[in-house]
mmCIF file of C-alpha atoms and ligand atoms in Angstrom:
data_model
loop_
_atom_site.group_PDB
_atom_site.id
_atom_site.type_symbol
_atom_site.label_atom_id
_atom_site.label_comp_id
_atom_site.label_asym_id
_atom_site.label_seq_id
_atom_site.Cartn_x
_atom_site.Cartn_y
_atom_site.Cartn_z
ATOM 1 C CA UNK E 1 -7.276 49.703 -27.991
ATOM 2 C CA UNK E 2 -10.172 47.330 -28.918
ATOM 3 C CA UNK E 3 -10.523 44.083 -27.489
ATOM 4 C CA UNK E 4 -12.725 41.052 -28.781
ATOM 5 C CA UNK E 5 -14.694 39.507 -26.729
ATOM 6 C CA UNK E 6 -17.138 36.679 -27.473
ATOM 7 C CA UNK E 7 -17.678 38.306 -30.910
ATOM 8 C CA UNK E 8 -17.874 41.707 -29.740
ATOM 9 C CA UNK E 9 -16.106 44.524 -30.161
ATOM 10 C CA UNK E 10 -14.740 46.330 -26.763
ATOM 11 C CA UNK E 11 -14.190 49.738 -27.098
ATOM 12 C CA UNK E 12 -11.470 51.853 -24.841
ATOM 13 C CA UNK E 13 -14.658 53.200 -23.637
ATOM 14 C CA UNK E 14 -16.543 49.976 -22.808
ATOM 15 C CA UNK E 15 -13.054 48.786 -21.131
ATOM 16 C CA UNK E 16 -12.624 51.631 -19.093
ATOM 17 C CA UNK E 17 -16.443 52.288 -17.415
ATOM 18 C CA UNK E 18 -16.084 48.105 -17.098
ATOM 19 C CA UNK E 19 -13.177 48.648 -15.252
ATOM 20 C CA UNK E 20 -14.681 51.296 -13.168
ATOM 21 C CA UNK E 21 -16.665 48.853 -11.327
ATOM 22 C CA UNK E 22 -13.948 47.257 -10.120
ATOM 23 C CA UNK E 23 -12.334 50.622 -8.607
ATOM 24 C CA UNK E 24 -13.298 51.128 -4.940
ATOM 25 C CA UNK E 25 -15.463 54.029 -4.365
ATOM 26 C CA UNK E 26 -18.437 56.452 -4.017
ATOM 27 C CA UNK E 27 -19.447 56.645 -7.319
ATOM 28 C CA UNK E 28 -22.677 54.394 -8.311
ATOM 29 C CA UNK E 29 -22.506 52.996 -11.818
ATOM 30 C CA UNK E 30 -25.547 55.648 -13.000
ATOM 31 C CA UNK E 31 -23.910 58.968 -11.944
ATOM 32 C CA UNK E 32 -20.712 57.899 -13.312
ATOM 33 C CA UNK E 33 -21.852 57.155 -16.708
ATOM 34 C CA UNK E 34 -23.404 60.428 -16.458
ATOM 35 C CA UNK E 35 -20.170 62.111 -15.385
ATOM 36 C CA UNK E 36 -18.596 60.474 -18.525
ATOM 37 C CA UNK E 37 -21.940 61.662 -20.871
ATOM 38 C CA UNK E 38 -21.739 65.316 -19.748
ATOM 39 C CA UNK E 39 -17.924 65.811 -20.501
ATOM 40 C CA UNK E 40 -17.926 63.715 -23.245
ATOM 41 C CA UNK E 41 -20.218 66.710 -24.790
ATOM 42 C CA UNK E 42 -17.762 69.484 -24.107
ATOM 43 C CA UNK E 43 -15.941 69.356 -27.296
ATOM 44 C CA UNK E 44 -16.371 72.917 -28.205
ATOM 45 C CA UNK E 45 -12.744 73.714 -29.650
ATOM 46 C CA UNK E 46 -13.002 77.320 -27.782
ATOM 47 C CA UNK E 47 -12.890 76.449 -24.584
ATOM 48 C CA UNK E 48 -10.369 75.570 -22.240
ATOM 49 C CA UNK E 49 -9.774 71.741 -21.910
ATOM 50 C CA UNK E 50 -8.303 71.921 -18.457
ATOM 51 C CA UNK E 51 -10.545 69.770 -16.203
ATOM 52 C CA UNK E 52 -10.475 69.179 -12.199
ATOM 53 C CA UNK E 53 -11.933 66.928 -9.344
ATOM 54 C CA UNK E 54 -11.822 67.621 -6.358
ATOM 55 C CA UNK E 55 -11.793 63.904 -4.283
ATOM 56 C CA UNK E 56 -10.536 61.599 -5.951
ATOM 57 C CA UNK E 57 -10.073 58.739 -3.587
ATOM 58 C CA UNK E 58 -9.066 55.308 -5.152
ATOM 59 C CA UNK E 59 -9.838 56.758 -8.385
ATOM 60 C CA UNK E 60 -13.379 55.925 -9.603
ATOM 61 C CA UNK E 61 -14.596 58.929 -10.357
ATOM 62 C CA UNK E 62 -11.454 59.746 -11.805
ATOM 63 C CA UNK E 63 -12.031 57.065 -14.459
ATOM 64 C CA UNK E 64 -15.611 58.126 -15.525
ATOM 65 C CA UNK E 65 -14.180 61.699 -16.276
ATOM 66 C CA UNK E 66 -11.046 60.538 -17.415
ATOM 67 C CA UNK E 67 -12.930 58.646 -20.432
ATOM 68 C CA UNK E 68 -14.474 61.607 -21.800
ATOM 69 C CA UNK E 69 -11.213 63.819 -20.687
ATOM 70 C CA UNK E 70 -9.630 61.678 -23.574
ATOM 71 C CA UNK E 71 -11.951 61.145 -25.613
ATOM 72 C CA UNK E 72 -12.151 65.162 -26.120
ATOM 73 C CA UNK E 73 -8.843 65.453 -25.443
ATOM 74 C CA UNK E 74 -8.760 67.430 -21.967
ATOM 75 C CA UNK E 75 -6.074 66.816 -19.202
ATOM 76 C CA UNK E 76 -8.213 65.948 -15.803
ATOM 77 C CA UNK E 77 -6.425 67.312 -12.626
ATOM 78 C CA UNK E 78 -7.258 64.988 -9.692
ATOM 79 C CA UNK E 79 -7.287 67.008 -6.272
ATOM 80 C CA UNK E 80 -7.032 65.255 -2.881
ATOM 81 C CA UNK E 81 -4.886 65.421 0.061
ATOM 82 C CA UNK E 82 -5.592 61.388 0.354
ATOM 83 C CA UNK E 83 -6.028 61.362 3.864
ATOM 84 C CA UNK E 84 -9.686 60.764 3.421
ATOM 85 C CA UNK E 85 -12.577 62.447 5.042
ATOM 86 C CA UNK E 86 -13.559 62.755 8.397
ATOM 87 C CA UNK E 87 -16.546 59.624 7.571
ATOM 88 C CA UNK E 88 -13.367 57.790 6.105
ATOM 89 C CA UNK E 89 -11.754 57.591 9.223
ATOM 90 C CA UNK E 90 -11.584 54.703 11.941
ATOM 91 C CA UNK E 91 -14.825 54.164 13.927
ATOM 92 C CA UNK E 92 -16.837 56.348 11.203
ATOM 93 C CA UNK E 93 -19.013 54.889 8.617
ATOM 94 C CA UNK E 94 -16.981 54.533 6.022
ATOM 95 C CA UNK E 95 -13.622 53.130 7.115
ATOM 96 C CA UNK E 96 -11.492 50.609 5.453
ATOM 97 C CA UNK E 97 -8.862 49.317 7.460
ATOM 98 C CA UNK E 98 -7.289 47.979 3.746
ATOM 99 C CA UNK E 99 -6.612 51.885 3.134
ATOM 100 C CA UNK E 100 -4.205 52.794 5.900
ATOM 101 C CA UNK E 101 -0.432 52.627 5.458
ATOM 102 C CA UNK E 102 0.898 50.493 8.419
ATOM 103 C CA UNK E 103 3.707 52.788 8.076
ATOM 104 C CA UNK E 104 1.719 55.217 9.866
ATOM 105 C CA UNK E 105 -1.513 54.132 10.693
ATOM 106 C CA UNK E 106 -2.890 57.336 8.650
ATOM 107 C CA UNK E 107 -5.566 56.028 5.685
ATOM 108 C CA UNK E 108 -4.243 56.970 2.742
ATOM 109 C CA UNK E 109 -5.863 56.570 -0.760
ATOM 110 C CA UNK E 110 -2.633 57.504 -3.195
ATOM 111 C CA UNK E 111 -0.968 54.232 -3.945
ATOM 112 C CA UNK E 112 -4.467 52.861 -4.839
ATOM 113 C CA UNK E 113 -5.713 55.673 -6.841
ATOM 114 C CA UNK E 114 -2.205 55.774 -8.974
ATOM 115 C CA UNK E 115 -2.245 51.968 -9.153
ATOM 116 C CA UNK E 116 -6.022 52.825 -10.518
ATOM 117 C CA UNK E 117 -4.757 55.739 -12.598
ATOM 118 C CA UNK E 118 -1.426 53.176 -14.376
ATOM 119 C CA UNK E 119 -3.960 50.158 -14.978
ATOM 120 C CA UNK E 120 -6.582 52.312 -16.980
ATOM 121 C CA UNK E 121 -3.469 54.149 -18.731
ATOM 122 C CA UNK E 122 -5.018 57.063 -18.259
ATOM 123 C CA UNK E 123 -1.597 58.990 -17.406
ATOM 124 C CA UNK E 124 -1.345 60.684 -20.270
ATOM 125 C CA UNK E 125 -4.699 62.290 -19.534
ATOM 126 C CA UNK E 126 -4.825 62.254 -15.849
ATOM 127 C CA UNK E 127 -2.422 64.703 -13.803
ATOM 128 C CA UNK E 128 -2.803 63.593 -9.161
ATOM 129 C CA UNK E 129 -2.496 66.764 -7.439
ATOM 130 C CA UNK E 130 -2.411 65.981 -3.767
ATOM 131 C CA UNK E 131 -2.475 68.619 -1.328
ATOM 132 C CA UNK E 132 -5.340 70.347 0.998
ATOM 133 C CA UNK E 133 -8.055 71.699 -1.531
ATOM 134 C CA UNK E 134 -7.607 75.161 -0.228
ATOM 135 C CA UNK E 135 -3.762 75.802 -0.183
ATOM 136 C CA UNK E 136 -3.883 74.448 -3.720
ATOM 137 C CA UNK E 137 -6.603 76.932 -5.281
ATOM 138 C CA UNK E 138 -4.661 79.547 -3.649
ATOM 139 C CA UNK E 139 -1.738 78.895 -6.241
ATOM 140 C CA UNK E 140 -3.881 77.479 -9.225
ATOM 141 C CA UNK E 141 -4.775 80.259 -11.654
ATOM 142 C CA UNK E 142 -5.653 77.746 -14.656
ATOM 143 C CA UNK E 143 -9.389 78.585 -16.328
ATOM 144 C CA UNK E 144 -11.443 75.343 -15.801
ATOM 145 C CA UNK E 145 -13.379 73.972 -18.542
ATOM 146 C CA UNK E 146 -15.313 71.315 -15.967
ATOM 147 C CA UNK E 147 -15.119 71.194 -12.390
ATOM 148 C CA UNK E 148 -16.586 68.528 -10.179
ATOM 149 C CA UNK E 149 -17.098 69.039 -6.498
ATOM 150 C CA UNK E 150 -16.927 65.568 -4.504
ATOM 151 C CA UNK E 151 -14.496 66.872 -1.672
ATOM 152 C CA UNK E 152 -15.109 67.044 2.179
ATOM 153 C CA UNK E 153 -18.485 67.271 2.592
ATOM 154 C CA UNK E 154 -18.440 69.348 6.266
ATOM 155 C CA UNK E 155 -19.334 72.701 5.774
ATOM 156 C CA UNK E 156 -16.664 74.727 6.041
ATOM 157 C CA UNK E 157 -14.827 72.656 3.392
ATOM 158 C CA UNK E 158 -17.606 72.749 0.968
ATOM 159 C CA UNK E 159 -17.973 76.188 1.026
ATOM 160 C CA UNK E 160 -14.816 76.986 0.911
ATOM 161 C CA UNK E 161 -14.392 74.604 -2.671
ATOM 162 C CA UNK E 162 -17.279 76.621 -3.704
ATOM 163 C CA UNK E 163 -15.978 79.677 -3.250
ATOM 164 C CA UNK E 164 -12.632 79.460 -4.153
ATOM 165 C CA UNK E 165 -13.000 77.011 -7.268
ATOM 166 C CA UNK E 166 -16.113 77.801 -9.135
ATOM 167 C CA UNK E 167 -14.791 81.027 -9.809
ATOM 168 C CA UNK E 168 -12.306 79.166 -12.049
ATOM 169 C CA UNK E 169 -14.797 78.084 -14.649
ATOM 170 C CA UNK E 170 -15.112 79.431 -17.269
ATOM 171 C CA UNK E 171 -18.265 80.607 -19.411
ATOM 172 C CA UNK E 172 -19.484 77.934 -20.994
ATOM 173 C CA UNK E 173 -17.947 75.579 -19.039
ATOM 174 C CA UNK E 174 -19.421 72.634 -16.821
ATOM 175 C CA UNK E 175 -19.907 72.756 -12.789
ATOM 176 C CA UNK E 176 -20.693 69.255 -11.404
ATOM 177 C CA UNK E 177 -21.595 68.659 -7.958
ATOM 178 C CA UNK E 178 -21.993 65.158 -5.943
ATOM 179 C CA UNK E 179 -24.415 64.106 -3.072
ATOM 180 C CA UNK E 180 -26.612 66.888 -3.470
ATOM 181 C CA UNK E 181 -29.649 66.080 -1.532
ATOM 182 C CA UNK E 182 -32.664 68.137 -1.329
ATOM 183 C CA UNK E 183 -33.892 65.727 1.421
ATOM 184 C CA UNK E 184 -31.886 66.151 4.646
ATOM 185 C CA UNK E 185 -33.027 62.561 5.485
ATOM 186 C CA UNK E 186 -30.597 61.429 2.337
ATOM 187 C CA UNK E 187 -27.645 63.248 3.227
ATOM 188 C CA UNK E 188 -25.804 66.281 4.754
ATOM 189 C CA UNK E 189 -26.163 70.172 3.962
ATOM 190 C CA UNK E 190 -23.437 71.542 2.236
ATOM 191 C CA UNK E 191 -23.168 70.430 -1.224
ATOM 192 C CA UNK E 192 -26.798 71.052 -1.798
ATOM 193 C CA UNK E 193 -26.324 74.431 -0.568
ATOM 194 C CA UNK E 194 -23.643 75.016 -2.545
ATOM 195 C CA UNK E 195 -25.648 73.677 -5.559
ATOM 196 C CA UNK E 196 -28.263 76.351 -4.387
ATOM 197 C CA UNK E 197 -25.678 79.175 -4.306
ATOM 198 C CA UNK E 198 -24.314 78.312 -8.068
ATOM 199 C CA UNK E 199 -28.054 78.422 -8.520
ATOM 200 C CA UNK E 200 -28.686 81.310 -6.998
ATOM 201 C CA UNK E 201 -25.686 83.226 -8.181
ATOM 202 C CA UNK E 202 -27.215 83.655 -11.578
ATOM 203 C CA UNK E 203 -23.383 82.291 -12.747
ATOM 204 C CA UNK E 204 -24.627 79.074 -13.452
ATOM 205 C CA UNK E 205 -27.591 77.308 -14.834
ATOM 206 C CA UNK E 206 -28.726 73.624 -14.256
ATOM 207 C CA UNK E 207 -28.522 71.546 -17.331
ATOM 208 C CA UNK E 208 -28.898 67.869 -15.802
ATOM 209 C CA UNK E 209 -29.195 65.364 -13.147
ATOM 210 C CA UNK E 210 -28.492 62.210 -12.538
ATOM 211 C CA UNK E 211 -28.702 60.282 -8.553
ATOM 212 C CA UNK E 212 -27.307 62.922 -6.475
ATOM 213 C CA UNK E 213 -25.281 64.579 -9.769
ATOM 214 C CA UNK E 214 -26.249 67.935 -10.261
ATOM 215 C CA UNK E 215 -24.816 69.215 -13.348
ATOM 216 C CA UNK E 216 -24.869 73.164 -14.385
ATOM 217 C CA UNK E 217 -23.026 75.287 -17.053
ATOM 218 C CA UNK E 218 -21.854 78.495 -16.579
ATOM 219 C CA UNK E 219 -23.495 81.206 -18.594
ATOM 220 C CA UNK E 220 -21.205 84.284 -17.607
HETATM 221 N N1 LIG A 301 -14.879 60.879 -6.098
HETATM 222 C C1 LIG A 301 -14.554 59.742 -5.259
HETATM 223 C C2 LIG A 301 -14.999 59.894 -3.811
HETATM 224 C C3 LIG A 301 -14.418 61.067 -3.100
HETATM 225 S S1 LIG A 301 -14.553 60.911 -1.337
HETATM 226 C C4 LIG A 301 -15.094 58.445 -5.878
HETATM 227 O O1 LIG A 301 -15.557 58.453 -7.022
HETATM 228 O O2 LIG A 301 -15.049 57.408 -5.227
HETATM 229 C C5 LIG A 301 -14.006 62.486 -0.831
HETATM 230 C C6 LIG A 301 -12.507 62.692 -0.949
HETATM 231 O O3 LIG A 301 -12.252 64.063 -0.678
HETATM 232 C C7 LIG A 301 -11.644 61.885 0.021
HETATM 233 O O4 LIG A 301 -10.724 61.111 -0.703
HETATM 234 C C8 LIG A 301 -10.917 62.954 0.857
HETATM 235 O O5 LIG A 301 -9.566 62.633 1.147
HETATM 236 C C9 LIG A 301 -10.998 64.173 -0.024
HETATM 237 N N2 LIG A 301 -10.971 65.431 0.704
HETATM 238 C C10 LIG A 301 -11.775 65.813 1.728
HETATM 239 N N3 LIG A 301 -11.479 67.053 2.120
HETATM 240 C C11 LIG A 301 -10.454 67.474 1.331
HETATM 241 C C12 LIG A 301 -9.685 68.682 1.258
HETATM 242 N N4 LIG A 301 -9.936 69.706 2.070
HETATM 243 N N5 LIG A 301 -8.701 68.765 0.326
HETATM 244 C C13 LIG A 301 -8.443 67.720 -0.503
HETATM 245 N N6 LIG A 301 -9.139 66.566 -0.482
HETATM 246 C C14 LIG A 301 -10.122 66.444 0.422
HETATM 247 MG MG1 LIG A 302 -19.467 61.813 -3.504
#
């Protein structure tokens, strides 16, 4: 769909990374361009174009893969139990009273992220899957062509994504992890030691960075 504005040319890409900005979320402007850049190159016709994020929130994230999901013609899975994290909740840092149901005073992110999902009609590319990280893995046997990590950030929950979902790549395929900070002054622990551990595993190799965006592809 192209749109003209002032002369120029729009593409579906230029609409939906403008319309990203509007979608609230944890995803600066730089890392998600970069999210879009990285599985935008993953048009090898071999391998698997089943895609998955873990936290998808309102959906920003969701929209920076989701544009290169299409564009290479991959479905995107988007895992989250919408209940937020524990800094999402009431009295933590980042709480928004606008995200709880008043039905039950629990936050919760679904009706924004599908809203998000319908207005970038993205929903032939874009599959929610909302449950606990953990109890879904256990029943998902699909080979993953990308997988980005931006789930609970506490430890146990971060390793646990680690361990359960990277096995699901497959060899040549893309591992992206958010708020990886080598710094502890910048942010918490786990996903930079999970970025180590990919590292480390000799599975994975780093191919890019971008902000707290590690990027590595999976060479076995
Ligand atoms: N990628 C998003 C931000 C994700 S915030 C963006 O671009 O804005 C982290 C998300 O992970 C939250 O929505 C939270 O509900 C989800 N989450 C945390 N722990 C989880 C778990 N164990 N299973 C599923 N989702 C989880
Ligand atoms: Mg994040």
């Amino acid at each position: 769909m192209d749109v003209c504005v002032i002369g120029a040319t729009l593409t579906r890409r230029d609409e939906l990374l403008t319309f990203a900005d509007e979608v609230k979320g944890f995803m600066p402007r730089n890392e998600g361009l970069a999210l879009t850049s990285f599985g935008e190159l993953e048009t090898d016709q071999d391998l698997t174009k089943t895609w998955l994020e873990i936290g998808s929130w309102c959906g920003k994230s969701t929209i920076y893969l989701g544009a290169a999901a299409e564009t290479v013609g991959a479905v995107l899975y988007s895992l989250d139990h919408h209940h937020g994290s524990e800094e999402n909740q009431e009295g933590w840092e980042h709480f928004d009273p606008e995200l709880v149901d008043p039905n039950d005073g629990r936050l919760n992110t679904l009706p924004s992220w599908q809203r998000t999902i319908g207005e970038a009609q993205l929903e032939a590319t874009v599959v929610g899957l909302v449950g606990h990280s953990s109890v879904v893995a256990r029943h998902f046997d699909q080979p993953l062509g990308l997988l980005f990590i931006d789930g609970g950030h506490g430890h146990d929950v971060a390793w646990a994504d680690y361990e359960q979902w990277t096995p699901k790549v497959v060899r040549g395929g893309l591992l992206m992890i958010h708020d990886v900070f080598a710094d502890p002054a910048d942010g918490g622990r786990p996903p930079y030691e999970i970025f180590l551990a990919a590292l480390s595993s000799g599975r994975f190799e780093a191919i890019g960075a971008e902000g707290s965006l590690r990027v590595l592809r999976a060479v076995r």
